[in-house]
Amino acid sequence: MTDKLKRVIGLEIFANELRAAEVSGSPTEISVDAHNSVFLPDGIISDGLIAKPELFMQYLKNLLAENFKAKHIVAEIISRNLILRLASFPKVAPDKQHNVVLLQAQDFIPIPLSELELSYVITGESTAE
């Protein structure tokens, strides 16, 4: 059985530029099917935050409108205001996941949760306790 990668777009967001590359293939042989970049005017991203979201979305849509077919995007966001933590939580029903993350997140994040906008993504499951 071959491990075929889905067609995916990698997106990098900088203060003054957006870059995208669409890749496909297998883990041993990846091909770049399309790539593009666009410069952003000053003020769209300020101090690591998207200051003008409507304008930002215009540039992002224009960037992806040409030559890209994939529907999945993997983004790299470079910002001093972003904290990323990988954590393991007990498996619970989907309707209870948010509460479990909120209850245990403070153990993984060095800033009071009341000062943050918390977002999470479940990336996989393990049978280990």
Coordinates of N, CA and C in Angstrom, one line a residue:
M1 N 0.9 -1.2 0.0 CA 0.0 0.0 0.0 C 0.9 1.2 0.0
T2 N 0.6 2.2 -0.9 CA 1.4 3.4 -1.0 C 0.8 4.5 -0.1
D3 N 1.7 5.2 0.6 CA 1.3 6.3 1.4 C 1.2 7.5 0.5
K4 N 0.1 7.8 0.0 CA -0.1 9.0 -0.9 C -0.5 10.2 -0.1
L5 N 0.2 11.3 -0.3 CA -0.1 12.5 0.3 C -1.3 13.2 -0.4
K6 N -2.1 13.8 0.4 CA -3.1 14.7 -0.2 C -2.5 15.9 -0.8
R7 N -3.1 16.5 -1.8 CA -2.7 17.7 -2.3 C -2.9 18.8 -1.2
V8 N -1.9 19.5 -0.9 CA -2.0 20.5 0.2 C -1.3 21.8 -0.1
I9 N -1.8 22.9 0.4 CA -1.1 24.2 0.2 C -0.4 24.6 1.5
G10 N 0.9 24.9 1.4 CA 1.6 25.4 2.5 C 1.6 26.9 2.4
L11 N 1.2 27.6 3.5 CA 1.1 29.0 3.5 C 2.0 29.6 4.6
E12 N 2.8 30.6 4.2 CA 3.6 31.4 5.2 C 3.1 32.8 5.2
I13 N 2.9 33.3 6.4 CA 2.4 34.7 6.6 C 3.5 35.5 7.3
F14 N 4.0 36.5 6.6 CA 4.9 37.5 7.1 C 4.3 38.8 7.3
A15 N 5.0 39.8 7.9 CA 4.4 41.1 8.1 C 4.2 41.8 6.7
N16 N 5.1 41.5 5.7 CA 5.0 42.2 4.5 C 4.8 41.3 3.3
E17 N 4.5 40.0 3.5 CA 4.4 39.1 2.3 C 3.6 37.8 2.7
L18 N 2.9 37.3 1.7 CA 2.3 36.0 1.8 C 2.9 35.1 0.8
R19 N 3.3 33.8 1.2 CA 3.9 32.9 0.3 C 3.0 31.6 0.3
A20 N 2.8 30.9 -0.8 CA 2.1 29.7 -0.9 C 2.7 28.7 -1.8
A21 N 2.7 27.4 -1.5 CA 3.2 26.4 -2.4 C 2.3 25.2 -2.3
E22 N 1.8 24.6 -3.4 CA 1.0 23.5 -3.4 C 1.9 22.2 -3.7
V23 N 1.8 21.2 -2.8 CA 2.6 20.0 -2.9 C 1.7 18.8 -3.0
S24 N 2.2 17.7 -3.6 CA 1.5 16.4 -3.6 C 2.6 15.4 -3.7
G25 N 2.2 14.1 -3.7 CA 3.2 13.0 -3.8 C 3.1 12.0 -2.7
S26 N 4.3 11.5 -2.4 CA 4.4 10.5 -1.3 C 5.4 11.0 -0.3
P27 N 5.5 10.4 0.9 CA 6.5 10.9 1.8 C 7.9 10.8 1.3
T28 N 8.2 10.0 0.4 CA 9.6 9.9 -0.2 C 9.8 10.7 -1.4
E29 N 8.7 11.1 -2.1 CA 8.8 11.9 -3.3 C 7.7 12.9 -3.4
I30 N 8.1 14.1 -3.0 CA 7.1 15.2 -2.9 C 7.3 16.1 -4.2
S31 N 6.3 16.5 -4.8 CA 6.4 17.4 -5.9 C 5.7 18.8 -5.6
V32 N 6.3 19.8 -6.1 CA 5.7 21.2 -6.0 C 4.9 21.4 -7.2
D33 N 3.5 21.5 -7.1 CA 2.7 21.6 -8.2 C 2.4 23.1 -8.6
A34 N 2.5 24.0 -7.6 CA 2.3 25.4 -7.9 C 2.9 26.2 -6.7
H35 N 3.2 27.5 -7.0 CA 3.7 28.3 -6.0 C 3.5 29.8 -6.4
N36 N 3.4 30.6 -5.4 CA 3.1 32.0 -5.7 C 3.4 32.8 -4.4
S37 N 3.6 34.1 -4.5 CA 3.8 35.0 -3.4 C 3.2 36.4 -3.7
V38 N 2.9 37.1 -2.7 CA 2.4 38.5 -2.9 C 2.9 39.3 -1.8
F39 N 3.3 40.5 -2.1 CA 3.7 41.5 -1.1 C 2.5 42.2 -0.5
L40 N 2.6 42.5 0.8 CA 1.5 43.2 1.5 C 1.9 44.6 1.7
P41 N 1.0 45.5 1.5 CA 1.3 46.9 1.8 C 1.5 47.1 3.3
D42 N 2.2 48.1 3.7 CA 2.4 48.4 5.1 C 1.1 48.7 5.8
G43 N 1.0 48.2 7.1 CA -0.2 48.4 7.9 C -1.3 47.3 7.9
I44 N -1.2 46.3 6.9 CA -2.1 45.2 6.9 C -1.8 44.3 8.1
I45 N -0.5 44.0 8.4 CA -0.1 43.3 9.6 C 0.8 44.2 10.4
S46 N 0.4 44.4 11.6 CA 1.1 45.4 12.5 C 1.3 44.7 13.8
D47 N 2.6 44.7 14.3 CA 3.0 44.1 15.6 C 2.5 42.6 15.6
G48 N 2.6 41.9 14.5 CA 2.3 40.5 14.5 C 0.8 40.2 14.5
L49 N -0.1 41.2 14.4 CA -1.5 41.0 14.3 C -2.0 41.5 13.0
I50 N -3.1 40.8 12.5 CA -3.7 41.3 11.3 C -4.6 42.5 11.6
A51 N -4.1 43.7 11.2 CA -4.7 44.9 11.6 C -5.9 45.3 10.7
K52 N -5.8 44.8 9.4 CA -6.8 45.1 8.5 C -7.3 43.8 7.8
P53 N -8.2 43.0 8.5 CA -8.5 41.7 8.1 C -9.2 41.6 6.7
E54 N -10.0 42.6 6.4 CA -10.7 42.6 5.1 C -9.7 42.7 3.9
L55 N -8.7 43.6 4.1 CA -7.7 43.8 3.1 C -6.8 42.6 3.0
F56 N -6.4 42.0 4.2 CA -5.6 40.8 4.2 C -6.3 39.7 3.5
M57 N -7.6 39.5 3.7 CA -8.3 38.4 3.0 C -8.4 38.6 1.5
Q58 N -8.4 39.9 1.0 CA -8.3 40.2 -0.4 C -7.0 39.7 -1.0
Y59 N -5.9 40.0 -0.3 CA -4.6 39.6 -0.8 C -4.5 38.1 -0.8
L60 N -5.0 37.4 0.3 CA -4.9 36.0 0.4 C -5.8 35.3 -0.7
K61 N -7.0 35.8 -1.0 CA -7.8 35.2 -2.0 C -7.1 35.4 -3.4
N62 N -6.6 36.6 -3.6 CA -5.9 36.8 -4.9 C -4.7 35.9 -5.1
L63 N -3.9 35.6 -4.0 CA -2.8 34.7 -4.0 C -3.2 33.3 -4.4
L64 N -4.3 32.8 -3.8 CA -4.7 31.5 -4.0 C -5.6 31.2 -5.2
A65 N -6.0 32.3 -5.8 CA -6.9 32.2 -7.0 C -6.2 31.7 -8.2
E66 N -4.8 31.9 -8.3 CA -4.1 31.5 -9.4 C -3.4 30.1 -9.2
N67 N -3.7 29.2 -10.0 CA -3.0 27.9 -10.1 C -3.1 26.9 -9.0
F68 N -3.9 27.2 -8.0 CA -4.0 26.3 -6.8 C -5.3 25.5 -6.9
K69 N -5.2 24.2 -6.7 CA -6.4 23.3 -6.7 C -6.7 22.7 -5.4
A70 N -5.8 22.6 -4.5 CA -6.0 22.0 -3.2 C -7.0 22.7 -2.3
K71 N -7.6 22.0 -1.5 CA -8.6 22.6 -0.5 C -8.0 22.7 0.9
H72 N -7.0 21.9 1.2 CA -6.4 21.9 2.5 C -5.2 22.8 2.6
I73 N -5.1 23.6 3.6 CA -4.0 24.6 3.8 C -3.3 24.3 5.1
V74 N -2.0 24.3 5.1 CA -1.2 24.3 6.3 C -0.5 25.6 6.4
A75 N -0.7 26.3 7.5 CA -0.2 27.7 7.6 C 1.0 27.8 8.6
E76 N 1.9 28.6 8.3 CA 3.0 29.0 9.3 C 2.8 30.4 9.6
I77 N 2.6 30.7 10.8 CA 2.4 32.1 11.2 C 3.5 32.5 12.2
I78 N 4.2 33.5 11.8 CA 5.4 34.0 12.6 C 4.9 35.2 13.4
S79 N 4.8 35.1 14.7 CA 4.3 36.2 15.5 C 4.8 36.0 16.9
R80 N 5.3 37.0 17.5 CA 5.7 36.9 18.9 C 4.5 36.8 19.9
N81 N 3.3 37.1 19.3 CA 2.0 37.0 20.1 C 1.3 35.6 20.0
L82 N 2.0 34.7 19.3 CA 1.4 33.4 19.2 C 2.1 32.4 20.1
I83 N 1.4 31.6 20.9 CA 2.0 30.6 21.7 C 1.4 29.2 21.2
L84 N 2.3 28.3 20.9 CA 1.8 27.0 20.4 C 2.3 25.9 21.5
R85 N 1.4 25.1 21.9 CA 1.8 24.0 22.8 C 1.2 22.7 22.4
L86 N 1.9 21.7 22.4 CA 1.4 20.3 22.1 C 1.1 19.7 23.5
A87 N -0.1 19.1 23.6 CA -0.5 18.5 24.9 C -1.3 17.3 24.7
S88 N -1.4 16.4 25.7 CA -2.2 15.2 25.6 C -3.3 15.4 26.7
F89 N -4.5 15.1 26.2 CA -5.7 15.1 27.1 C -6.4 13.8 27.0
P90 N -7.2 13.5 28.1 CA -8.0 12.2 28.0 C -9.0 12.3 26.9
K91 N -9.3 11.2 26.3 CA -10.4 11.1 25.3 C -11.7 11.3 25.9
V92 N -12.5 12.2 25.4 CA -13.9 12.4 25.9 C -14.8 12.6 24.7
A93 N -16.1 12.6 24.9 CA -17.0 12.8 23.8 C -16.8 14.2 23.2
P94 N -17.0 14.3 21.9 CA -16.8 15.6 21.2 C -17.4 16.8 21.8
D95 N -18.6 16.6 22.4 CA -19.3 17.8 23.0 C -18.6 18.2 24.3
K96 N -17.7 17.4 24.9 CA -17.0 17.7 26.1 C -15.5 18.1 25.9
Q97 N -15.0 18.0 24.7 CA -13.6 18.3 24.4 C -13.2 19.7 24.8
H98 N -14.0 20.7 24.5 CA -13.7 22.1 24.8 C -13.5 22.3 26.3
N99 N -14.4 21.7 27.1 CA -14.3 21.9 28.5 C -13.0 21.2 29.1
V100 N -12.7 20.1 28.6 CA -11.5 19.4 29.0 C -10.2 20.2 28.7
V101 N -10.2 20.8 27.5 CA -9.0 21.6 27.1 C -9.0 22.8 28.0
L102 N -10.1 23.5 28.2 CA -10.1 24.7 29.1 C -9.6 24.4 30.5
L103 N -10.1 23.3 31.1 CA -9.8 22.9 32.4 C -8.3 22.6 32.6
Q104 N -7.6 22.0 31.6 CA -6.3 21.6 31.7 C -5.2 22.5 31.0
A105 N -5.7 23.5 30.2 CA -4.8 24.3 29.4 C -3.8 25.1 30.3
Q106 N -4.3 25.5 31.4 CA -3.4 26.4 32.2 C -2.1 25.7 32.6
D107 N -2.1 24.3 32.7 CA -0.9 23.5 33.0 C 0.1 23.6 31.8
F108 N -0.3 24.0 30.6 CA 0.6 24.0 29.5 C 0.9 25.4 29.0
I109 N 0.2 26.4 29.5 CA 0.4 27.8 29.0 C 0.8 28.7 30.1
P110 N 1.9 29.4 30.0 CA 2.5 30.2 31.1 C 1.8 31.6 31.3
I111 N 0.7 31.8 30.7 CA 0.0 33.1 30.8 C -1.4 32.8 31.3
P112 N -2.0 33.7 32.1 CA -3.4 33.4 32.6 C -4.4 33.3 31.4
L113 N -5.2 32.3 31.4 CA -6.1 32.0 30.2 C -7.1 33.2 30.0
S114 N -7.4 34.0 31.0 CA -8.3 35.1 30.9 C -7.7 36.2 30.0
E115 N -6.3 36.1 29.7 CA -5.7 37.1 28.9 C -5.5 36.6 27.4
L116 N -6.0 35.5 27.1 CA -5.8 34.8 25.8 C -7.0 34.6 25.1
E117 N -6.9 34.4 23.8 CA -7.9 33.8 23.0 C -7.4 32.4 22.7
L118 N -8.1 31.4 23.2 CA -7.6 30.0 23.1 C -8.2 29.3 21.9
S119 N -7.4 28.7 21.1 CA -7.9 27.9 20.0 C -7.1 26.5 20.1
Y120 N -7.7 25.5 19.7 CA -7.1 24.2 19.7 C -7.5 23.3 18.5
V121 N -6.6 22.4 18.2 CA -6.8 21.4 17.1 C -6.5 20.1 17.6
I122 N -7.3 19.1 17.4 CA -7.0 17.7 17.8 C -6.3 17.1 16.6
T123 N -5.1 16.6 16.8 CA -4.3 16.1 15.7 C -4.2 14.6 15.7
G124 N -4.6 13.9 16.7 CA -4.5 12.5 16.6 C -4.9 11.9 17.9
E125 N -5.0 10.5 17.9 CA -5.4 9.8 19.1 C -4.4 8.7 19.4
S126 N -4.2 8.4 20.7 CA -3.3 7.4 21.1 C -4.0 6.5 22.1
T127 N -3.6 5.2 22.2 CA -4.2 4.3 23.2 C -3.5 4.4 24.5
A128 N -2.4 5.1 24.6 CA -1.6 5.2 25.8 C -2.4 6.1 26.8
E129 N -2.3 5.8 28.1 CA -3.0 6.6 29.1 C -2.3 7.9 29.3

